[in-house]
Coordinates of C-alpha atoms and ligand atoms in Angstrom, one line a residue:
M1 CA -13.6 -15.2 31.0
P2 CA -12.3 -14.3 34.5
K3 CA -13.3 -10.9 35.7
K4 CA -9.7 -9.8 36.0
L5 CA -7.3 -10.5 33.2
Q6 CA -4.8 -13.1 34.2
P7 CA -1.1 -12.4 33.4
V8 CA -1.1 -15.1 30.8
W9 CA -3.9 -13.3 28.9
C10 CA -2.1 -9.9 29.3
L11 CA 0.9 -11.5 27.7
F12 CA -1.2 -13.0 24.9
F13 CA -2.7 -9.6 24.1
L14 CA 0.7 -8.0 24.3
L15 CA 2.0 -10.5 21.8
I16 CA -0.9 -9.9 19.5
L17 CA -0.3 -6.2 19.8
L18 CA 3.3 -6.6 19.1
S19 CA 2.7 -8.9 16.1
V20 CA 0.2 -6.3 14.7
S21 CA 2.6 -3.4 15.2
T22 CA 5.6 -5.3 13.7
G23 CA 3.4 -6.5 10.9
Q24 CA 2.9 -2.9 9.9
Q25 CA 6.6 -2.3 9.7
A26 CA 7.9 -5.7 8.8
D27 CA 11.7 -6.0 9.0
P28 CA 12.7 -5.7 5.3
R29 CA 16.1 -7.4 6.1
A30 CA 16.7 -11.0 5.1
G31 CA 18.0 -13.2 7.9
V32 CA 21.4 -14.8 7.5
S33 CA 21.1 -17.9 9.6
S34 CA 24.2 -20.0 9.1
L35 CA 27.6 -20.3 7.6
R36 CA 29.2 -23.5 6.3
Y37 CA 32.5 -24.0 4.4
H38 CA 34.2 -26.9 2.7
Q39 CA 37.5 -27.4 1.0
H40 CA 36.8 -29.0 -2.3
Q41 CA 39.5 -30.4 -4.5
E42 CA 39.5 -27.4 -6.9
F43 CA 38.2 -24.6 -4.7
F44 CA 37.2 -23.5 -1.3
R45 CA 33.4 -23.0 -0.8
V46 CA 31.6 -20.8 1.8
V47 CA 27.8 -21.1 2.0
L48 CA 25.6 -18.6 3.8
E49 CA 22.0 -19.5 4.4
I50 CA 19.8 -16.5 3.7
E51 CA 16.1 -16.0 3.9
K52 CA 15.7 -14.2 0.6
I53 CA 17.8 -13.1 -2.4
R54 CA 19.5 -9.9 -1.6
E55 CA 21.8 -7.6 -3.5
F56 CA 25.5 -8.0 -2.7
Y57 CA 28.8 -6.4 -3.4
S58 CA 32.3 -7.8 -3.1
A59 CA 35.7 -6.3 -3.3
E60 CA 39.3 -7.0 -2.2
L61 CA 41.4 -5.2 0.3
K62 CA 45.1 -5.3 1.1
D63 CA 47.1 -5.5 4.4
P64 CA 46.1 -8.1 5.2
E65 CA 45.0 -9.5 1.8
R66 CA 41.3 -10.2 2.1
L67 CA 38.0 -10.4 0.2
Y68 CA 34.8 -9.1 1.6
L69 CA 31.2 -9.8 0.6
D70 CA 28.6 -7.3 1.7
I71 CA 25.0 -8.4 1.7
F72 CA 22.6 -5.5 1.8
Q73 CA 19.2 -5.4 3.6
A74 CA 20.3 -8.4 5.6
R75 CA 20.6 -9.2 9.3
L76 CA 22.8 -11.7 11.0
Q77 CA 21.4 -14.1 13.6
P78 CA 22.7 -12.5 16.8
G79 CA 24.8 -15.5 17.7
L80 CA 26.8 -15.2 14.5
H81 CA 27.9 -11.6 14.8
G82 CA 31.7 -11.5 15.3
T83 CA 32.2 -15.2 14.7
S84 CA 35.6 -16.2 13.3
Y85 CA 36.7 -19.5 11.7
V86 CA 40.3 -20.4 11.4
I87 CA 40.7 -22.3 8.1
N88 CA 44.4 -22.4 7.0
S89 CA 43.7 -23.9 3.6
A90 CA 45.8 -23.4 0.5
C91 CA 44.2 -19.9 -0.1
V92 CA 42.0 -19.1 2.8
K93 CA 43.4 -18.3 6.3
S94 CA 40.2 -17.4 8.1
L95 CA 36.5 -16.3 7.8
R96 CA 34.7 -13.7 9.8
L97 CA 31.0 -12.7 9.9
A98 CA 29.7 -9.4 11.2
Q99 CA 26.7 -7.1 11.1
K100 CA 28.6 -4.2 9.5
N101 CA 25.8 -1.8 10.0
P102 CA 22.1 -2.2 10.7
S103 CA 21.4 -3.2 7.1
T104 CA 24.6 -4.8 5.9
V105 CA 26.0 -8.2 6.7
R106 CA 29.7 -8.6 5.9
L107 CA 31.7 -11.8 5.3
T108 CA 35.4 -11.2 5.4
V109 CA 37.7 -13.9 4.0
E110 CA 41.4 -13.5 4.9
L111 CA 43.5 -14.9 2.1
V112 CA 46.9 -16.5 2.0
P113 CA 48.8 -13.6 0.2
G114 CA 49.1 -14.1 -3.5
S115 CA 47.2 -17.4 -3.5
K116 CA 43.8 -16.5 -4.9
Q117 CA 43.2 -16.8 -8.6
S118 CA 39.5 -15.9 -8.7
E119 CA 36.2 -16.2 -7.0
K120 CA 32.5 -16.8 -7.9
I121 CA 29.5 -15.6 -6.0
Y122 CA 26.0 -16.8 -6.8
Y123 CA 22.7 -17.9 -5.3
L124 CA 21.3 -21.4 -4.9
K125 CA 17.8 -22.2 -4.0
D126 CA 16.0 -24.7 -1.7
P127 CA 17.0 -23.6 0.8
P128 CA 18.0 -20.1 -0.4
R129 CA 21.7 -19.6 0.1
L130 CA 24.5 -17.4 -1.2
V131 CA 27.7 -19.3 -2.3
L132 CA 31.2 -18.0 -2.5
D133 CA 33.7 -20.2 -4.3
I134 CA 37.4 -19.3 -4.1
F135 CA 39.8 -20.7 -6.6
P136 CA 43.5 -20.9 -5.8
R137 CA 46.2 -20.0 -8.4
G138 CA 47.1 -22.7 -10.8
R139 CA 43.5 -23.8 -11.4
A140 CA 41.5 -23.0 -14.5
S141 CA 38.8 -20.5 -13.7
T142 CA 37.6 -17.0 -14.2
T143 CA 36.9 -14.1 -12.0
S144 CA 33.2 -13.4 -11.8
T145 CA 30.3 -13.0 -9.4
S146 CA 26.7 -13.5 -10.3
T147 CA 23.2 -13.8 -9.2
P148 CA 20.9 -16.2 -11.0
A149 CA 17.7 -14.7 -12.2
P150 CA 15.0 -15.0 -9.5
G151 CA 13.2 -18.2 -10.1
A152 CA 16.1 -20.0 -11.7
Q153 CA 16.0 -23.4 -10.3
S154 CA 19.2 -24.9 -11.6
E155 CA 21.9 -22.8 -10.3
R156 CA 25.3 -22.2 -11.7
P157 CA 28.0 -19.6 -11.6
A158 CA 27.8 -17.1 -14.5
G159 CA 29.8 -14.2 -15.7
Q160 CA 28.3 -11.1 -14.3
T161 CA 29.0 -8.8 -11.5
S162 CA 27.8 -7.8 -8.1
G163 CA 24.1 -8.5 -7.6
A164 CA 23.6 -9.0 -11.3
P165 CA 20.6 -10.9 -12.7
A166 CA 22.3 -13.7 -14.6
A167 CA 22.1 -14.7 -18.2
P168 CA 19.4 -17.3 -19.0
P169 CA 20.0 -20.3 -16.8
K170 CA 22.1 -23.1 -18.1
P171 CA 21.2 -26.3 -16.2
R172 CA 24.3 -28.0 -15.0
A173 CA 25.3 -30.6 -12.5
E174 CA 25.7 -28.1 -9.6
S175 CA 24.6 -30.1 -6.6
S176 CA 21.4 -29.2 -4.9
R177 CA 23.0 -30.5 -1.7
P178 CA 24.0 -27.5 0.4
S179 CA 27.7 -28.2 0.1
G180 CA 27.9 -30.7 -2.7
E181 CA 31.1 -32.0 -4.2
A182 CA 30.1 -30.8 -7.7
A183 CA 32.7 -28.7 -9.3
A184 CA 31.8 -25.0 -9.9
G185 CA 31.5 -24.1 -13.5
T186 CA 33.7 -21.9 -15.6
E187 CA 32.2 -19.3 -17.8
S188 CA 33.2 -16.1 -19.5
S189 CA 34.5 -13.4 -17.2
S190 CA 33.4 -9.8 -16.8
P191 CA 35.2 -6.9 -15.2
R192 CA 34.1 -6.2 -11.7
P193 CA 33.4 -2.8 -10.1
P194 CA 36.6 -1.2 -9.0
A195 CA 37.5 -2.0 -5.5
P196 CA 37.6 0.8 -3.0
A197 CA 41.1 1.8 -1.9
S198 CA 42.6 -0.2 0.8
N199 CA 42.1 2.5 3.4
G200 CA 38.4 2.2 2.7
Y201 CA 38.1 5.6 1.1
S202 CA 36.9 6.1 -2.4
L203 CA 38.8 8.1 -5.0
V204 CA 36.4 11.1 -4.4
R205 CA 37.5 11.2 -0.7
Q206 CA 41.1 10.3 -1.3
L207 CA 41.4 13.3 -3.7
G208 CA 39.6 15.5 -1.2
L209 CA 37.0 16.5 -3.8
G210 CA 34.2 18.7 -2.7
V211 CA 30.8 19.5 -4.1
K212 CA 30.3 22.7 -6.0
R213 CA 27.8 21.9 -8.8
I214 CA 24.6 20.0 -8.3
V215 CA 22.3 18.9 -11.0
L216 CA 18.7 18.2 -10.0
D217 CA 16.6 16.2 -12.4
P218 CA 12.8 16.5 -12.0
G219 CA 11.5 13.1 -13.4
H220 CA 9.5 12.8 -16.6
G221 CA 8.0 16.0 -18.2
G222 CA 6.2 17.0 -21.4
S223 CA 4.5 14.0 -23.1
D224 CA 5.6 11.7 -20.3
P225 CA 3.6 12.5 -17.2
G226 CA 5.2 9.7 -15.1
C227 CA 2.7 8.1 -12.7
M228 CA -0.6 9.7 -11.8
S229 CA -2.6 9.7 -8.6
P230 CA -6.3 8.7 -8.6
S231 CA -7.3 12.3 -8.5
G232 CA -5.0 13.2 -11.4
L233 CA -2.0 14.6 -9.7
K234 CA 0.9 14.1 -12.1
E235 CA 4.4 12.9 -11.1
K236 CA 6.1 15.3 -13.6
E237 CA 4.4 18.3 -11.9
V238 CA 5.2 17.4 -8.3
A239 CA 8.7 16.4 -9.2
L240 CA 9.4 19.8 -10.9
D241 CA 8.0 21.7 -7.9
L242 CA 10.1 19.6 -5.4
A243 CA 13.2 20.2 -7.5
R244 CA 12.6 24.0 -7.6
R245 CA 12.2 24.1 -3.8
L246 CA 15.3 22.0 -3.3
K247 CA 17.3 24.3 -5.7
N248 CA 16.3 27.3 -3.6
M249 CA 17.3 25.7 -0.4
L250 CA 20.7 24.7 -1.8
E251 CA 21.3 28.1 -3.4
T252 CA 20.7 29.9 -0.1
Q253 CA 23.8 28.2 1.2
G254 CA 25.8 30.4 -1.1
K255 CA 28.3 27.8 -2.1
F256 CA 26.6 25.6 -4.7
E257 CA 25.7 26.2 -8.3
V258 CA 22.5 24.3 -8.9
F259 CA 21.0 23.4 -12.3
L260 CA 17.7 21.7 -13.2
T261 CA 17.7 19.4 -16.2
R262 CA 14.3 20.9 -17.0
D263 CA 12.6 24.0 -15.5
S264 CA 9.4 23.6 -17.5
D265 CA 7.0 21.0 -18.7
L266 CA 9.5 19.7 -21.2
T267 CA 9.9 16.2 -22.8
L268 CA 13.5 15.3 -22.1
P269 CA 15.0 11.9 -23.0
L270 CA 16.6 10.1 -20.0
E271 CA 20.0 10.0 -21.7
K272 CA 20.1 13.8 -22.2
R273 CA 19.6 14.3 -18.4
T274 CA 22.8 12.6 -17.5
S275 CA 24.8 14.1 -20.4
F276 CA 23.5 17.5 -19.2
A277 CA 25.0 16.8 -15.8
N278 CA 28.3 15.6 -17.4
Q279 CA 28.5 18.8 -19.6
K280 CA 27.9 21.0 -16.5
G281 CA 30.7 19.2 -14.7
A282 CA 28.3 18.5 -11.9
D283 CA 29.6 16.9 -8.7
L284 CA 26.2 15.3 -7.8
F285 CA 23.2 14.2 -9.8
I286 CA 19.8 13.7 -8.1
S287 CA 16.8 12.5 -10.0
I288 CA 13.5 13.2 -8.2
H289 CA 10.5 11.0 -8.6
L290 CA 7.2 9.9 -7.0
N291 CA 6.3 6.3 -6.6
A292 CA 3.2 4.3 -7.5
S293 CA 2.5 0.9 -6.2
P294 CA -0.4 -1.6 -6.8
R295 CA -0.4 -1.9 -3.0
K296 CA -2.4 1.2 -2.2
N297 CA -1.4 1.1 1.5
R298 CA 2.3 1.4 0.7
T299 CA 3.9 4.7 1.7
G300 CA 7.3 6.1 2.2
V301 CA 10.7 6.6 0.6
E302 CA 12.7 4.3 -1.7
T303 CA 16.2 5.5 -3.0
F304 CA 18.3 4.0 -5.7
Y305 CA 21.8 4.1 -7.1
L306 CA 23.0 2.4 -10.3
N307 CA 23.5 -1.4 -10.1
F308 CA 21.9 -4.6 -11.2
S309 CA 19.2 -5.8 -9.0
P310 CA 18.2 -9.4 -8.0
D311 CA 14.8 -8.0 -6.9
P312 CA 11.9 -8.4 -9.4
A313 CA 10.0 -5.4 -7.8
V314 CA 13.0 -3.1 -8.4
N315 CA 13.3 -4.3 -12.0
E316 CA 9.6 -3.6 -12.5
L317 CA 10.0 -0.1 -11.1
A318 CA 13.1 0.5 -13.2
A319 CA 11.2 -0.7 -16.3
R320 CA 8.5 1.9 -15.6
E321 CA 11.1 4.7 -15.0
N322 CA 13.0 3.6 -18.1
A323 CA 9.9 3.5 -20.3
S324 CA 10.7 6.8 -22.1
S325 CA 14.2 5.7 -23.0
T326 CA 15.0 5.6 -26.7
K327 CA 17.4 2.8 -26.2
N328 CA 16.6 -0.7 -27.4
I329 CA 17.5 -4.1 -26.3
R330 CA 20.6 -4.3 -28.5
E331 CA 22.1 -1.6 -26.3
M332 CA 21.7 -3.9 -23.3
K333 CA 25.4 -4.8 -23.6
L334 CA 26.3 -1.2 -23.3
I335 CA 24.2 -0.9 -20.1
V336 CA 25.8 -3.9 -18.6
D337 CA 29.3 -2.6 -19.4
K338 CA 28.5 0.8 -17.9
I339 CA 27.0 -0.7 -14.8
I340 CA 30.1 -2.9 -14.3
K341 CA 32.4 0.0 -14.9
N342 CA 30.5 2.3 -12.7
S343 CA 33.3 3.7 -10.6
K344 CA 31.0 5.9 -8.6
Y345 CA 29.4 2.9 -6.9
E346 CA 30.5 3.5 -3.4
E347 CA 29.9 7.3 -3.4
S348 CA 26.5 6.9 -5.1
R349 CA 25.4 4.4 -2.5
D350 CA 26.7 6.6 0.3
L351 CA 24.8 9.6 -1.1
A352 CA 21.7 7.5 -1.5
E353 CA 21.8 6.3 2.1
K354 CA 22.2 9.8 3.5
I355 CA 19.4 11.3 1.3
H356 CA 17.2 8.3 2.1
R357 CA 17.6 8.5 5.9
N358 CA 17.3 12.2 6.2
L359 CA 14.2 12.3 4.0
L360 CA 12.5 9.5 5.8
E361 CA 13.3 10.8 9.2
H362 CA 12.1 14.3 8.4
L363 CA 8.8 13.1 7.0
E364 CA 8.3 10.7 9.9
H365 CA 9.1 13.4 12.4
N366 CA 6.5 15.8 10.9
F367 CA 3.9 13.5 9.4
G368 CA 4.1 10.2 11.3
P369 CA 5.4 6.7 10.4
R370 CA 5.7 5.5 6.9
D371 CA 7.4 2.6 5.1
D372 CA 11.2 2.5 4.9
L373 CA 11.6 0.8 1.5
G374 CA 15.3 1.0 1.7
V375 CA 18.3 2.0 -0.4
K376 CA 18.8 -0.3 -3.4
G377 CA 20.7 -0.8 -6.5
G378 CA 18.6 -0.7 -9.7
P379 CA 19.2 -0.5 -13.5
F380 CA 17.9 3.0 -14.1
W381 CA 18.8 4.5 -17.5
V382 CA 18.9 8.0 -16.1
L383 CA 21.7 7.1 -13.8
I384 CA 23.8 5.4 -16.5
G385 CA 26.8 7.2 -17.8
S386 CA 26.8 9.9 -15.1
E387 CA 30.4 10.9 -14.2
M388 CA 29.5 11.9 -10.7
P389 CA 27.7 10.2 -7.7
A390 CA 24.1 9.8 -8.9
V391 CA 20.9 8.7 -7.2
L392 CA 17.2 8.4 -8.0
V393 CA 14.8 9.1 -5.1
E394 CA 11.2 8.0 -5.1
A395 CA 10.2 10.6 -2.5
S396 CA 6.6 9.5 -1.6
H397 CA 3.7 7.6 -3.1
L398 CA 1.1 9.1 -5.4
S399 CA -0.7 5.8 -5.2
N400 CA -1.4 6.2 -1.5
A401 CA -4.3 8.3 -0.5
R402 CA -2.6 9.8 2.6
E403 CA 0.6 10.7 0.8
E404 CA -1.3 11.9 -2.3
A405 CA -3.3 14.3 -0.2
A406 CA -0.1 15.5 1.6
L407 CA 1.7 16.0 -1.8
K408 CA -1.0 18.6 -2.7
T409 CA 0.1 20.8 0.2
E410 CA 2.9 23.3 0.4
T411 CA 3.9 22.1 3.8
Y412 CA 4.5 18.5 2.7
R413 CA 6.4 19.5 -0.4
E414 CA 8.6 21.8 1.6
A415 CA 9.2 19.0 4.0
V416 CA 10.2 16.6 1.2
A417 CA 12.6 19.3 -0.2
T418 CA 14.0 19.8 3.3
G419 CA 14.6 16.1 3.8
L420 CA 16.5 15.9 0.5
F421 CA 18.4 19.1 1.3
R422 CA 19.5 17.6 4.7
G423 CA 20.7 14.4 3.0
I424 CA 22.8 16.3 0.5
M425 CA 24.3 18.5 3.2
E426 CA 25.2 15.5 5.3
Y427 CA 26.9 14.0 2.3
V428 CA 28.8 17.2 1.4
K429 CA 30.0 17.5 5.1
S430 CA 31.1 13.9 5.1
L431 CA 33.5 14.8 2.3
G432 CA 35.2 17.2 4.8
K433 CA 34.6 20.1 2.5
G434 CA 31.2 21.3 3.7
Ligands
ZN501 ZN1 9.3 8.5 -12.1

């Protein structure tokens, strides 16, 4: 080794350092690396190559008539941002790709007015890609969007909605070639989540609704302890304490009525929590939980709103959080219908994003870096049937030694409540009524 480090070695060490530090906070976003399109005889197909399956959402807007597809937790390859493609086919005028915000990639399809009959959105594998098929009027088809269950090899469109895990795979002749000539299938249709108004504002905002009543839901309770830390700290106890602190903070504002679904160590079915919020005529519903992961080094915040999820890890967590539900599998249809008709989708996601960012930033500012596990859709029973924007927040990890130790302290609990409080306040102010 030379006595003095040569520049090349410095660069080498810097690269190692960089890769170590980025390894700790790996970018959770899936890269979108290319866009292809093809006018098939029956339909127009757009194919986006994407690193991993990600949740998506699509809706239509007017003036000009267009369809957008948002892919969450995704990042566009820099060269693709702002790219436009002029198409001028029977039903598609143009395509445009953009990084809508740091975690969302948006594909906008400008349509020939009145020409679109329906569309299908689904994933294909090898290489992983998200496919959008647009059917012009006068062709037999149905409106649906779907995601095949992770692991499904033989992909086909199915009849579910935004980011939905699909029904059991039915092998069909869908080509494995990236833009094969195979016709897209037709299956039963499902209603889709209501599109936001054309001005981009949800009904809550259009009607100028404010927030007066807030229901906080401390997770678990009574015979259901939730998850437990290695030293025996119970999720149900921490969640209740956090909810009480948050209630105090909100009440000192003097403009909210705040209710807890439980204010003691009470067994309370998940369904009763949401119906309690509905009965109270609440404007917001926030369910507070603590996370547990088999990966002991995982830390940080993960925030959910109601949706299907293509992510097996999310469905695993949802299964844990849903464990105390009295519902059975036959009621699955009801769940699916409720998720699809979930008209609070946009507001819930917005609330979840604000709570998530504020909580994470506040904890990082006071206690150092932790994992940003993101804002995600998930099939949580406790969020189903709520008539107001509703989120579930996993505020920290009981399975991580550092966060577990912190969760035993007043200071940390106060900080978690403060982060949640700031998120709620930012949301309330964004409605223009704060
Ligand atoms: Zn929980």
